[in-house]
Amino acid sequence: MVLKEKIIQAAREHVPPIFQEQGMTETVHNWEDHGYLVTYIKKNGSFANLRIHPHGLVLVDLQSYNDDVKGREEVDQLLNKVEERMKELFHGSIKRVKRLPAILRGGVIDRYWPTADGRLVEYDIDEVVYDEDSPFQNIKILHSKQFGNILILSGDVNLAESDLAYTQAIMGSGKEDYTGKEVLILGGGDGGILYEIVKLKPKMVTMVEISFDKWPIIHINLTSNIDQMVIDGCKKHMRKTCGDVLDNLKGECYQVLIEDCIPVLKRYAKEGRMFDYVINDLTAVPISTSPEEDSTWEFLRLILDLSMKVLKQDGKYFTQGNCINLTDALTLYEEQLSRLYCPVEFSKETVCVPSYMELYP
Amino acid sequence: MVLKEKIIQAAREHVPPIFQEQGMTETVHNWEDHGYLVTYIKKNGSFANLRIHPHGLVLVDLQSYNDDVKGREEVDQLLNKVEERMKELFHGSIKRVKRLPAILRGGVIDRYWPTADGRLVEYDIDEVVYDEDSPFQNIKILHSKQFGNILILSGDVNLAESDLAYTQAIMGSGKEDYTGKEVLILGGGDGGILYEIVKLKPKMVTMVEISFDKWPIIHINLTSNIDQMVIDGCKKHMRKTCGDVLDNLKGECYQVLIEDCIPVLKRYAKEGRMFDYVINDLTAVPISTSPEEDSTWEFLRLILDLSMKVLKQDGKYFTQGNCINLTDALTLYEEQLSRLYCPVEFSKETVCVPSYMELYP
């Protein structure tokens, strides 16, 4: 018998009794070339899979319905026993043992919000604060112990109360003087940018909505953070981010227009209304160039073109990029900049946005 | 038949054919009160569990050995079909659909490094740069696309090349003037603190090792980042963090002592050698007060007491806390401060350390 066969055999013989001691009944599947799968069923509805691969990889998965502490302790004890038994059997020849935290599914609280580049991350969510469907998107505000309330639009982590760094970065990282300036914010419905700029005594800040008309075309990977229901949720539950600035749609030095931004931009361009700053917080850069996303790129270019038309000669345009790992998307975005009707200069900066769990340029 | 029974029945009837079409063979387990478990086996060694709970929760797990793109596409297609079929069956009455990214296990690269408070997070690791066991701990340096090389000691994420914020915070966030000062660093074997302080023209920086004697007692939740092998790994693979400062254990204004720090501190106290700054980068605050960790607390207090003895009257002591969610641990640490032989004043600050994926006071 070759070594690897011995290993399978030993695991096959000595691990199952641990489960049987728990009153679990066994069902065995034996592949000719792919090792074993043994399924253990417990009367209370929980079950375990023991998968033994011929080259020596052993995977144990336990699934149980209860989320009580006692249930978790039982699972831990069982896994401890399996680990001990395996170590006894193969003393010294086990290369790696790894136990992952349990994944909680089907509960009221969903703690898993993958990153923009598709990695699994668990947040310390302990409360669903707001959960509504607007005509445009699903809007969730979830409470995290460390990040405060987090705004999640159609499954994308948008902004948390901890993420002043994001707002500061998209405002130019403290290097800009907004006093007495004309500012146009596209999107930004969480109120974070508006709240921070209003503090700096601008002449006038206008915040305007994403294009509703374009919505059906550009729904892929696109979320708006300024539909009325986002504003309603944020003004109530994200006050650390927006202060009282969303309580009224008009203030001494600001106005919020719940309107399609495309005609508004066109009107401003026609009237010759000019801004010192345009801040585009509408959407992250699309992730790919699949045909379905062409229209998103087109939309982004349209917004960029119109924005340049309402920007003063020495004005500045700020926007977000996307997760630093999506290098292709970021490169594509930079290419779009070179296709604008007028030449522009640009620079970029990468920041750590606490709740994003990834770096963001 | 009550509604929930109808749901189970419908799922039980209409979902399995999807798997059968894939040439998967079925094994059914039917609990009296806990719904169904159906296991599907494919000839190539992959399998699926379909778990239908009586109250309407349906969980589908697919496990396959291949990590090729084709394999992933097949899995995605299969899950798409299950999702579509379920939506057809229960049109409008499905409350939530959630698909999590696949978990990759058993490969050369391990991407899962849970946070200090036990949450599952996947890093964008693409290379194992260094993986060695020292007499004290396992030392890994793994490459992340966004964080650069990450130092992981016995499974704990210690520091990444992206984490200058950690080093800056433990140095007093740029508010301290180290010019011409005497500095003592306890731990800090990744060289980050040493490298940053040496740039600031101090009089002398002494970096000294954790107590080896204490090691067996305080091994729980304690890792050292200054054993010789950590230094060897870091000076080669964490140069963005440590520059050239670890190439020699002695420089113009610094020395690294690979010695037990307890006798060194005692000797300094006896000789009356005093420092302007003591920076303790030895270990995170213990997570609990279980009996096994009493000795860790005792050790922490001993280090604190000895540090105060070598600190000038107006000197400052900097250390790290732990993950912001471990509030009990942090409170306990603050209590220790009040038990010192001499009264101290303290303040704290919370920073975002990119690679930690949690906030750190």
XYZ file of C-alpha atoms in Angstrom, chain B residues 133-139 154 209-213 215 219 222-224 226-229:
22
model
C 8.994 28.029 12.315
C 11.257 29.693 14.862
C 11.622 28.225 18.362
C 8.945 30.703 19.410
C 6.361 30.901 16.673
C 5.398 30.356 13.081
C 6.513 33.241 10.910
C 1.354 32.339 14.589
C 13.668 41.531 22.658
C 10.735 40.097 24.550
C 11.492 37.934 27.603
C 12.395 34.440 26.415
C 12.060 33.003 29.942
C 7.657 32.630 26.797
C 2.412 31.907 24.993
C 1.253 36.444 22.581
C 3.585 36.706 19.679
C 6.945 38.335 19.512
C 11.613 40.400 17.379
C 12.934 36.886 17.359
C 15.988 36.608 15.108
C 14.034 34.787 12.423
